[in-house]
Short mmCIF file of C-alpha atoms in Angstrom, two decimals:
data_model
loop_
_atom_site.label_atom_id
_atom_site.label_comp_id
_atom_site.label_asym_id
_atom_site.label_seq_id
_atom_site.Cartn_x
_atom_site.Cartn_y
_atom_site.Cartn_z
CA MET A 1 -161.96 -0.97 -101.92
CA ARG A 2 -163.18 -4.10 -100.15
CA LEU A 3 -165.61 -6.44 -101.85
CA SER A 4 -169.11 -6.69 -100.43
CA ILE A 5 -169.79 -10.36 -99.77
CA ALA A 6 -172.50 -11.98 -97.68
CA ARG A 7 -170.72 -13.86 -94.90
CA LEU A 8 -172.87 -16.59 -93.49
CA ALA A 9 -170.42 -18.22 -91.09
CA LYS A 10 -166.96 -17.94 -89.66
CA PRO A 11 -164.17 -19.15 -91.96
CA VAL A 12 -162.93 -22.68 -91.32
CA LEU A 13 -159.21 -23.40 -91.50
CA HIS A 14 -158.24 -27.01 -92.12
CA GLY A 15 -154.59 -27.12 -91.12
CA TYR A 16 -151.78 -28.61 -89.10
CA PHE A 17 -150.13 -26.92 -86.14
CA ARG A 18 -146.59 -27.16 -87.57
CA SER A 19 -147.41 -26.44 -91.20
CA SER A 20 -145.82 -23.17 -92.24
CA CYS A 21 -148.53 -22.62 -94.85
CA SER A 22 -151.24 -23.05 -92.20
CA TRP A 23 -149.34 -20.69 -89.92
CA ARG A 24 -149.29 -18.02 -92.63
CA VAL A 25 -153.08 -18.09 -92.76
CA ARG A 26 -153.38 -18.01 -88.97
CA ILE A 27 -151.16 -14.92 -88.86
CA ALA A 28 -153.24 -13.19 -91.54
CA PHE A 29 -156.49 -13.95 -89.74
CA ALA A 30 -155.00 -12.64 -86.48
CA LEU A 31 -153.69 -9.44 -88.07
CA LYS A 32 -157.11 -8.80 -89.61
CA GLY A 33 -158.95 -9.64 -86.39
CA ILE A 34 -160.95 -12.38 -88.12
CA GLU A 35 -162.54 -15.07 -85.98
CA TYR A 36 -162.36 -18.55 -87.49
CA ASP A 37 -162.73 -22.21 -86.61
CA GLN A 38 -159.93 -24.73 -86.90
CA VAL A 39 -160.22 -28.34 -88.07
CA PRO A 40 -156.95 -30.23 -87.47
CA VAL A 41 -155.53 -32.32 -90.29
CA ASN A 42 -152.73 -34.42 -88.82
CA LEU A 43 -150.06 -34.90 -91.47
CA ILE A 44 -148.47 -37.82 -89.57
CA ARG A 45 -151.26 -39.77 -87.89
CA ASP A 46 -152.99 -42.62 -89.74
CA GLY A 47 -150.46 -42.35 -92.54
CA GLY A 48 -151.44 -38.73 -93.07
CA GLN A 49 -155.02 -37.52 -92.69
CA GLN A 50 -154.55 -35.26 -95.73
CA TYR A 51 -154.76 -38.40 -97.88
CA SER A 52 -158.32 -39.23 -96.82
CA SER A 53 -161.02 -39.08 -99.47
CA GLN A 54 -162.91 -36.52 -97.40
CA TYR A 55 -159.97 -34.14 -97.29
CA LYS A 56 -159.07 -34.73 -100.94
CA ALA A 57 -162.52 -33.39 -101.81
CA LEU A 58 -161.54 -30.12 -100.09
CA ASN A 59 -158.00 -29.92 -101.43
CA PRO A 60 -157.18 -32.16 -104.39
CA MET A 61 -153.44 -31.58 -103.80
CA GLN A 62 -153.88 -33.20 -100.36
CA GLN A 63 -151.93 -30.46 -98.64
CA VAL A 64 -152.76 -27.99 -95.90
CA PRO A 65 -154.27 -25.52 -95.56
CA ALA A 66 -157.73 -25.58 -97.01
CA VAL A 67 -159.94 -22.66 -96.03
CA GLU A 68 -163.72 -22.58 -96.34
CA ILE A 69 -164.74 -18.95 -96.56
CA ASP A 70 -167.71 -17.05 -98.04
CA GLY A 71 -169.03 -20.15 -99.76
CA VAL A 72 -165.78 -21.09 -101.51
CA THR A 73 -162.82 -23.30 -100.61
CA LEU A 74 -159.32 -21.92 -101.14
CA SER A 75 -156.27 -24.13 -100.87
CA GLN A 76 -153.12 -22.02 -101.36
CA SER A 77 -151.96 -19.83 -98.49
CA LEU A 78 -151.00 -16.80 -100.57
CA ALA A 79 -154.35 -16.91 -102.37
CA VAL A 80 -156.13 -17.04 -99.01
CA ILE A 81 -154.12 -14.10 -97.67
CA GLN A 82 -154.82 -12.00 -100.75
CA TYR A 83 -158.51 -12.91 -100.64
CA ILE A 84 -159.01 -11.87 -97.04
CA ASP A 85 -157.00 -8.72 -97.65
CA GLU A 86 -159.33 -7.80 -100.49
CA THR A 87 -162.55 -8.70 -98.70
CA ARG A 88 -161.96 -7.66 -95.09
CA PRO A 89 -161.24 -4.28 -93.53
CA GLY A 90 -158.33 -3.58 -91.26
CA GLN A 91 -154.61 -3.78 -91.71
CA GLN A 92 -153.60 -3.94 -95.37
CA LEU A 93 -151.37 -6.93 -96.09
CA LEU A 94 -150.47 -5.95 -99.66
CA PRO A 95 -149.32 -2.34 -100.11
CA ALA A 96 -151.19 -0.01 -102.44
CA ASP A 97 -147.93 1.34 -103.87
CA PRO A 98 -147.10 -0.75 -106.99
CA GLN A 99 -143.37 -1.01 -106.29
CA LYS A 100 -143.80 -2.02 -102.67
CA ARG A 101 -146.59 -4.42 -103.65
CA ALA A 102 -144.28 -6.06 -106.20
CA GLN A 103 -141.53 -6.34 -103.59
CA VAL A 104 -143.93 -7.98 -101.15
CA ARG A 105 -145.00 -10.46 -103.82
CA MET A 106 -141.39 -11.15 -104.80
CA ILE A 107 -140.33 -11.95 -101.22
CA SER A 108 -143.48 -13.99 -100.57
CA ASP A 109 -143.01 -16.01 -103.74
CA LEU A 110 -139.32 -16.56 -103.07
CA ILE A 111 -140.24 -18.16 -99.75
CA ALA A 112 -143.46 -19.89 -100.76
CA SER A 113 -142.15 -21.26 -104.07
CA GLY A 114 -138.35 -21.22 -103.81
CA ILE A 115 -137.71 -22.41 -100.24
CA GLN A 116 -140.64 -23.97 -98.42
CA PRO A 117 -141.68 -26.67 -100.94
CA LEU A 118 -138.16 -28.11 -101.04
CA GLN A 119 -138.12 -28.86 -97.30
CA ASN A 120 -141.77 -29.62 -96.56
CA LEU A 121 -142.87 -32.88 -95.02
CA TYR A 122 -143.83 -34.66 -98.24
CA VAL A 123 -140.47 -33.95 -99.87
CA ILE A 124 -138.20 -34.83 -96.96
CA GLN A 125 -140.10 -38.06 -96.38
CA LYS A 126 -139.08 -39.03 -99.92
CA ILE A 127 -135.44 -38.08 -99.32
CA GLY A 128 -134.90 -40.55 -96.48
CA ALA A 129 -131.69 -40.60 -94.45
CA GLU A 130 -130.29 -37.42 -95.99
CA LYS A 131 -133.37 -35.35 -95.23
CA VAL A 132 -131.73 -32.99 -92.71
CA GLN A 133 -128.81 -32.19 -95.00
CA TRP A 134 -131.25 -31.73 -97.90
CA ALA A 135 -133.40 -29.32 -95.91
CA GLN A 136 -130.40 -27.37 -94.63
CA HIS A 137 -129.01 -27.02 -98.16
CA PHE A 138 -132.18 -25.54 -99.62
CA LEU A 139 -132.92 -23.37 -96.61
CA ASN A 140 -129.42 -21.88 -96.76
CA ARG A 141 -129.65 -21.46 -100.52
CA GLY A 142 -132.92 -19.58 -100.14
CA PHE A 143 -131.77 -17.44 -97.25
CA GLN A 144 -128.57 -16.54 -99.12
CA ALA A 145 -130.81 -15.05 -101.81
CA LEU A 146 -133.32 -13.53 -99.40
CA GLU A 147 -130.82 -11.75 -97.13
CA PRO A 148 -129.53 -9.21 -99.71
CA ILE A 149 -133.05 -8.59 -101.00
CA LEU A 150 -134.27 -7.76 -97.51
CA LYS A 151 -131.28 -5.47 -96.92
CA GLU A 152 -132.64 -3.38 -99.79
CA THR A 153 -136.37 -3.51 -99.01
CA ALA A 154 -136.58 -3.65 -95.23
CA GLY A 155 -137.39 -0.93 -92.79
CA LYS A 156 -138.84 -2.08 -89.51
CA TYR A 157 -140.34 -5.04 -91.39
CA CYS A 158 -139.66 -6.84 -94.67
CA VAL A 159 -140.84 -4.01 -96.94
CA GLY A 160 -140.68 -0.65 -95.23
CA ASP A 161 -142.33 -0.07 -91.89
CA GLU A 162 -145.67 -1.81 -92.41
CA ILE A 163 -146.38 -5.50 -91.84
CA SER A 164 -147.21 -7.28 -95.08
CA MET A 165 -147.66 -10.70 -96.63
CA ALA A 166 -143.86 -10.90 -96.89
CA ASP A 167 -143.57 -10.84 -93.09
CA ILE A 168 -146.31 -13.44 -92.83
CA CYS A 169 -144.20 -15.73 -95.02
CA LEU A 170 -140.87 -14.96 -93.35
CA VAL A 171 -141.61 -15.95 -89.75
CA PRO A 172 -142.77 -19.54 -90.40
CA GLN A 173 -139.77 -20.07 -92.68
CA VAL A 174 -137.35 -18.96 -89.98
CA TYR A 175 -139.09 -21.34 -87.57
CA ASN A 176 -138.52 -24.16 -90.07
CA ALA A 177 -134.88 -23.19 -90.45
CA GLU A 178 -134.38 -23.28 -86.70
CA ARG A 179 -136.00 -26.72 -86.53
CA PHE A 180 -133.46 -27.95 -89.08
CA LYS A 181 -130.56 -26.35 -87.14
CA VAL A 182 -129.73 -23.70 -89.74
CA ASP A 183 -127.42 -21.02 -88.30
CA ILE A 184 -129.58 -17.89 -88.48
CA GLU A 185 -126.64 -15.77 -87.28
CA GLN A 186 -125.40 -15.87 -90.90
CA TYR A 187 -128.41 -13.81 -91.90
CA PRO A 188 -128.53 -10.69 -89.69
CA THR A 189 -131.36 -8.96 -91.56
CA ILE A 190 -133.55 -12.06 -91.47
CA LYS A 191 -132.75 -12.51 -87.78
CA ARG A 192 -133.58 -8.88 -86.95
CA LEU A 193 -136.87 -8.90 -88.81
CA ASN A 194 -137.95 -12.21 -87.30
CA ALA A 195 -137.20 -10.97 -83.78
CA ALA A 196 -139.23 -7.79 -84.36
CA LEU A 197 -142.18 -9.70 -85.77
CA MET A 198 -142.23 -12.22 -82.95
CA GLU A 199 -142.91 -9.36 -80.55
CA ILE A 200 -146.30 -8.83 -82.24
CA GLU A 201 -149.32 -10.53 -80.70
CA ALA A 202 -150.69 -11.89 -83.99
CA PHE A 203 -147.47 -13.80 -84.59
CA LYS A 204 -147.33 -15.08 -81.01
CA THR A 205 -150.90 -16.36 -80.79
CA SER A 206 -150.67 -18.08 -84.16
CA HIS A 207 -147.41 -19.87 -83.29
CA PRO A 208 -147.37 -23.66 -83.85
CA LEU A 209 -146.89 -24.33 -80.15
CA CYS A 210 -150.12 -22.49 -79.26
CA GLN A 211 -152.65 -24.33 -81.44
CA PRO A 212 -155.52 -26.65 -80.48
CA ASP A 213 -153.81 -29.59 -82.18
CA THR A 214 -150.34 -28.95 -80.72
CA PRO A 215 -149.23 -32.15 -78.91
CA GLU A 216 -149.18 -31.71 -75.13
CA ASP A 217 -145.49 -32.62 -74.90
CA LEU A 218 -144.60 -29.65 -77.14
CA ARG A 219 -146.59 -27.00 -75.31
#
């Protein structure tokens, strides 16, 4: 059942083109066919626009994304994905089957809590000269755990043959790993799933290199 909520305006996504958490939300919106507006928050320029008082009022953690939707502001990507899944029709992003739903949550949390925070911009800026080695270590550590899990759960996609929140989390994390020169060949299941997902229009159009705030020299 989908909640009945008066929707007065399009959702607004405050995000950054390269943020994996922002990308997750863009993928979810695209899969659901939801139109939304984007407000860029540049994590580099001016010392980081996420640290402005105006943005802090939206997201006290001063991270992206922040999503204004249905009169509320949500600031964690998995919470946003679950909310739109529960309030909008269309493709279901969390399976109805309890076991599959738990597997989707497990994979999503492994990525969103166990991998991504350890190599995000704020953390690696604190690490300094060893930032690449740091990021590679934690990406490999996470993928070494994720690969055998996905061997058990995957069909065409991360959990069976339907796209889910787990897939939404996987693709941006693989993109991050490639940016940090992690050898994805070590993880054949992850590589296969990522390749299949990147054939889907929602994942293509939401890609960091296709966003309004993508720098021209990266397009």
